[in-house]
């Protein structure tokens, strides 16, 4: 998972870990780029807005260097151009923040099978951290 927001990164990493996933969470493009080549993750969960570079530019650089991990993108923007660019790069789905925890887990289950998320998949209902055990 790549997200420069500390609280989002911690919440999502904890939720995914509790759901049984092995999670490596990094804060920036540099750490993410290194991670992909050292670990070849089963799925990349990228935030669109990163410090210094957007998540799709990072993914493009990773793909050019040979990375093949499937990807999902998080974004707070409701910009059709971002969705279109993500689709062009083979992103399996764009999750619009805030994303409900159930939607996130369902999206990941679909993406790890290599399937594309249906249009309009995510809903704007973030589960508060207090909902986690």
PDB file of C-alpha atoms in Angstrom:
ATOM      1  CA  UNK A   1       0.000   0.000   0.000  1.00  0.00           C
ATOM      2  CA  UNK A   2       1.322   3.417  -0.975  1.00  0.00           C
ATOM      3  CA  UNK A   3      -0.197   6.463   0.720  1.00  0.00           C
ATOM      4  CA  UNK A   4       1.557   9.535   2.080  1.00  0.00           C
ATOM      5  CA  UNK A   5      -1.189  10.231   4.624  1.00  0.00           C
ATOM      6  CA  UNK A   6      -0.033   8.594   7.856  1.00  0.00           C
ATOM      7  CA  UNK A   7      -3.465   8.034   9.385  1.00  0.00           C
ATOM      8  CA  UNK A   8      -4.984   6.594   6.189  1.00  0.00           C
ATOM      9  CA  UNK A   9      -1.980   4.343   5.670  1.00  0.00           C
ATOM     10  CA  UNK A  10      -2.136   3.072   9.273  1.00  0.00           C
ATOM     11  CA  UNK A  11      -5.916   2.527   9.206  1.00  0.00           C
ATOM     12  CA  UNK A  12      -5.938   0.650   5.907  1.00  0.00           C
ATOM     13  CA  UNK A  13      -2.861  -1.408   6.785  1.00  0.00           C
ATOM     14  CA  UNK A  14      -4.432  -2.421  10.095  1.00  0.00           C
ATOM     15  CA  UNK A  15      -7.783  -3.257   8.513  1.00  0.00           C
ATOM     16  CA  UNK A  16      -6.161  -5.376   5.806  1.00  0.00           C
ATOM     17  CA  UNK A  17      -3.918  -7.139   8.306  1.00  0.00           C
ATOM     18  CA  UNK A  18      -6.935  -7.968  10.482  1.00  0.00           C
ATOM     19  CA  UNK A  19      -8.646  -9.311   7.350  1.00  0.00           C
ATOM     20  CA  UNK A  20      -5.752 -11.734   6.869  1.00  0.00           C
ATOM     21  CA  UNK A  21      -3.668  -9.933   4.258  1.00  0.00           C
ATOM     22  CA  UNK A  22       0.080  -9.449   4.530  1.00  0.00           C
ATOM     23  CA  UNK A  23       0.557  -5.709   4.143  1.00  0.00           C
ATOM     24  CA  UNK A  24       3.584  -3.578   3.488  1.00  0.00           C
ATOM     25  CA  UNK A  25       2.677   0.099   3.703  1.00  0.00           C
ATOM     26  CA  UNK A  26       4.998   2.809   2.412  1.00  0.00           C
ATOM     27  CA  UNK A  27       4.645   6.600   2.385  1.00  0.00           C
ATOM     28  CA  UNK A  28       6.124   7.646  -0.940  1.00  0.00           C
ATOM     29  CA  UNK A  29       7.015   6.807  -4.510  1.00  0.00           C
ATOM     30  CA  UNK A  30      10.673   6.078  -3.781  1.00  0.00           C
ATOM     31  CA  UNK A  31       9.892   3.478  -1.130  1.00  0.00           C
ATOM     32  CA  UNK A  32       7.151   1.998  -3.307  1.00  0.00           C
ATOM     33  CA  UNK A  33       9.413   1.673  -6.323  1.00  0.00           C
ATOM     34  CA  UNK A  34      11.996  -0.185  -4.235  1.00  0.00           C
ATOM     35  CA  UNK A  35       9.310  -2.405  -2.691  1.00  0.00           C
ATOM     36  CA  UNK A  36       7.946  -3.625  -6.013  1.00  0.00           C
ATOM     37  CA  UNK A  37      11.334  -4.951  -7.035  1.00  0.00           C
ATOM     38  CA  UNK A  38      12.246  -6.498  -3.712  1.00  0.00           C
ATOM     39  CA  UNK A  39       8.897  -8.138  -2.954  1.00  0.00           C
ATOM     40  CA  UNK A  40       6.744  -8.297  -6.139  1.00  0.00           C
ATOM     41  CA  UNK A  41       3.465  -7.764  -4.251  1.00  0.00           C
ATOM     42  CA  UNK A  42       0.276  -9.600  -5.219  1.00  0.00           C
ATOM     43  CA  UNK A  43      -1.504  -6.235  -5.437  1.00  0.00           C
ATOM     44  CA  UNK A  44      -0.543  -2.563  -5.413  1.00  0.00           C
ATOM     45  CA  UNK A  45      -2.939  -0.246  -3.610  1.00  0.00           C
ATOM     46  CA  UNK A  46      -1.870   3.251  -4.650  1.00  0.00           C
ATOM     47  CA  UNK A  47      -3.077   6.642  -3.579  1.00  0.00           C
ATOM     48  CA  UNK A  48      -3.373   9.046  -6.502  1.00  0.00           C
ATOM     49  CA  UNK A  49      -2.030  12.069  -4.656  1.00  0.00           C
ATOM     50  CA  UNK A  50       1.491  11.380  -3.442  1.00  0.00           C
ATOM     51  CA  UNK A  51       4.223  13.808  -2.476  1.00  0.00           C
ATOM     52  CA  UNK A  52       6.378  14.568  -5.491  1.00  0.00           C
ATOM     53  CA  UNK A  53       4.542  12.349  -7.974  1.00  0.00           C
ATOM     54  CA  UNK A  54       1.055  11.048  -8.557  1.00  0.00           C
ATOM     55  CA  UNK A  55       0.273   7.366  -8.154  1.00  0.00           C
ATOM     56  CA  UNK A  56      -0.411   6.834 -11.859  1.00  0.00           C
ATOM     57  CA  UNK A  57       2.944   8.322 -12.850  1.00  0.00           C
ATOM     58  CA  UNK A  58       4.567   6.041 -10.284  1.00  0.00           C
ATOM     59  CA  UNK A  59       2.695   3.047 -11.697  1.00  0.00           C
ATOM     60  CA  UNK A  60       3.722   4.005 -15.229  1.00  0.00           C
ATOM     61  CA  UNK A  61       7.392   4.123 -14.161  1.00  0.00           C
ATOM     62  CA  UNK A  62       7.010   0.737 -12.457  1.00  0.00           C
ATOM     63  CA  UNK A  63       5.436  -0.785 -15.574  1.00  0.00           C
ATOM     64  CA  UNK A  64       8.194   0.640 -17.802  1.00  0.00           C
ATOM     65  CA  UNK A  65      10.729  -1.026 -15.518  1.00  0.00           C
ATOM     66  CA  UNK A  66       8.947  -4.376 -15.804  1.00  0.00           C
ATOM     67  CA  UNK A  67       6.690  -4.543 -12.732  1.00  0.00           C
ATOM     68  CA  UNK A  68       3.552  -6.590 -13.369  1.00  0.00           C
ATOM     69  CA  UNK A  69       1.676  -6.493 -10.043  1.00  0.00           C
ATOM     70  CA  UNK A  70      -2.025  -5.681 -10.485  1.00  0.00           C
ATOM     71  CA  UNK A  71      -3.113  -2.339  -9.064  1.00  0.00           C
ATOM     72  CA  UNK A  72      -6.017  -0.491  -7.488  1.00  0.00           C
ATOM     73  CA  UNK A  73      -6.031   3.291  -7.151  1.00  0.00           C
ATOM     74  CA  UNK A  74      -7.412   5.455  -4.332  1.00  0.00           C
ATOM     75  CA  UNK A  75      -8.388   9.041  -5.059  1.00  0.00           C
ATOM     76  CA  UNK A  76     -10.360  11.781  -3.361  1.00  0.00           C
ATOM     77  CA  UNK A  77     -10.826  13.453  -6.758  1.00  0.00           C
ATOM     78  CA  UNK A  78     -13.910  12.858  -8.846  1.00  0.00           C
ATOM     79  CA  UNK A  79     -12.125  13.436 -12.111  1.00  0.00           C
ATOM     80  CA  UNK A  80     -13.088  11.342 -15.124  1.00  0.00           C
ATOM     81  CA  UNK A  81      -9.629  12.022 -16.598  1.00  0.00           C
ATOM     82  CA  UNK A  82      -7.988  10.214 -13.654  1.00  0.00           C
ATOM     83  CA  UNK A  83     -10.349   7.262 -14.076  1.00  0.00           C
ATOM     84  CA  UNK A  84      -9.630   7.129 -17.827  1.00  0.00           C
ATOM     85  CA  UNK A  85      -5.863   7.368 -17.317  1.00  0.00           C
ATOM     86  CA  UNK A  86      -6.044   4.607 -14.702  1.00  0.00           C
ATOM     87  CA  UNK A  87      -7.971   2.361 -17.097  1.00  0.00           C
ATOM     88  CA  UNK A  88      -5.415   3.027 -19.847  1.00  0.00           C
ATOM     89  CA  UNK A  89      -2.666   1.867 -17.483  1.00  0.00           C
ATOM     90  CA  UNK A  90      -4.485  -1.343 -16.649  1.00  0.00           C
ATOM     91  CA  UNK A  91      -5.548  -0.361 -13.138  1.00  0.00           C
ATOM     92  CA  UNK A  92      -8.232  -2.844 -12.072  1.00  0.00           C
ATOM     93  CA  UNK A  93     -10.313  -0.215 -10.332  1.00  0.00           C
ATOM     94  CA  UNK A  94     -10.442   3.285  -8.929  1.00  0.00           C
ATOM     95  CA  UNK A  95     -11.742   3.601  -5.375  1.00  0.00           C
ATOM     96  CA  UNK A  96     -13.071   7.058  -4.585  1.00  0.00           C
ATOM     97  CA  UNK A  97     -12.347   8.245  -1.051  1.00  0.00           C
ATOM     98  CA  UNK A  98     -13.768   7.873   1.399  1.00  0.00           C
ATOM     99  CA  UNK A  99     -14.095   4.142   0.778  1.00  0.00           C
ATOM    100  CA  UNK A 100     -16.126   1.914   3.060  1.00  0.00           C
ATOM    101  CA  UNK A 101     -14.163  -0.893   4.649  1.00  0.00           C
ATOM    102  CA  UNK A 102     -16.482  -3.554   3.182  1.00  0.00           C
ATOM    103  CA  UNK A 103     -16.032  -2.037  -0.287  1.00  0.00           C
ATOM    104  CA  UNK A 104     -12.269  -1.971   0.141  1.00  0.00           C
ATOM    105  CA  UNK A 105     -12.101  -5.615   1.180  1.00  0.00           C
ATOM    106  CA  UNK A 106     -14.422  -6.655  -1.656  1.00  0.00           C
ATOM    107  CA  UNK A 107     -12.366  -4.661  -4.183  1.00  0.00           C
ATOM    108  CA  UNK A 108      -9.160  -6.302  -3.030  1.00  0.00           C
ATOM    109  CA  UNK A 109     -10.706  -9.776  -3.219  1.00  0.00           C
ATOM    110  CA  UNK A 110     -11.763  -9.051  -6.814  1.00  0.00           C
ATOM    111  CA  UNK A 111      -8.432  -7.495  -7.804  1.00  0.00           C
ATOM    112  CA  UNK A 112      -6.232 -10.298  -6.439  1.00  0.00           C
ATOM    113  CA  UNK A 113      -8.148 -12.590  -8.817  1.00  0.00           C
ATOM    114  CA  UNK A 114      -7.078 -10.254 -11.624  1.00  0.00           C
ATOM    115  CA  UNK A 115     -10.597  -9.036 -12.333  1.00  0.00           C
ATOM    116  CA  UNK A 116     -11.609  -5.462 -13.122  1.00  0.00           C
ATOM    117  CA  UNK A 117     -13.975  -3.769 -10.656  1.00  0.00           C
ATOM    118  CA  UNK A 118     -17.401  -2.868 -12.030  1.00  0.00           C
ATOM    119  CA  UNK A 119     -17.957   0.865 -12.712  1.00  0.00           C
ATOM    120  CA  UNK A 120     -19.045   2.869  -9.661  1.00  0.00           C
ATOM    121  CA  UNK A 121     -17.897   0.115  -7.327  1.00  0.00           C
ATOM    122  CA  UNK A 122     -16.871   2.139  -4.257  1.00  0.00           C
ATOM    123  CA  UNK A 123     -19.210   4.167  -2.102  1.00  0.00           C
ATOM    124  CA  UNK A 124     -18.396   7.229   0.021  1.00  0.00           C
ATOM    125  CA  UNK A 125     -18.749   5.773   3.516  1.00  0.00           C
ATOM    126  CA  UNK A 126     -15.523   5.447   5.461  1.00  0.00           C
ATOM    127  CA  UNK A 127     -15.744   3.118   8.441  1.00  0.00           C
ATOM    128  CA  UNK A 128     -14.447   4.911  11.525  1.00  0.00           C
ATOM    129  CA  UNK A 129     -11.326   3.495  13.158  1.00  0.00           C
ATOM    130  CA  UNK A 130     -13.427   2.597  16.216  1.00  0.00           C
ATOM    131  CA  UNK A 131     -15.160  -0.097  14.104  1.00  0.00           C
ATOM    132  CA  UNK A 132     -11.963  -2.111  14.044  1.00  0.00           C
ATOM    133  CA  UNK A 133     -11.266  -4.553  16.873  1.00  0.00           C
TER     134      UNK A 133
END
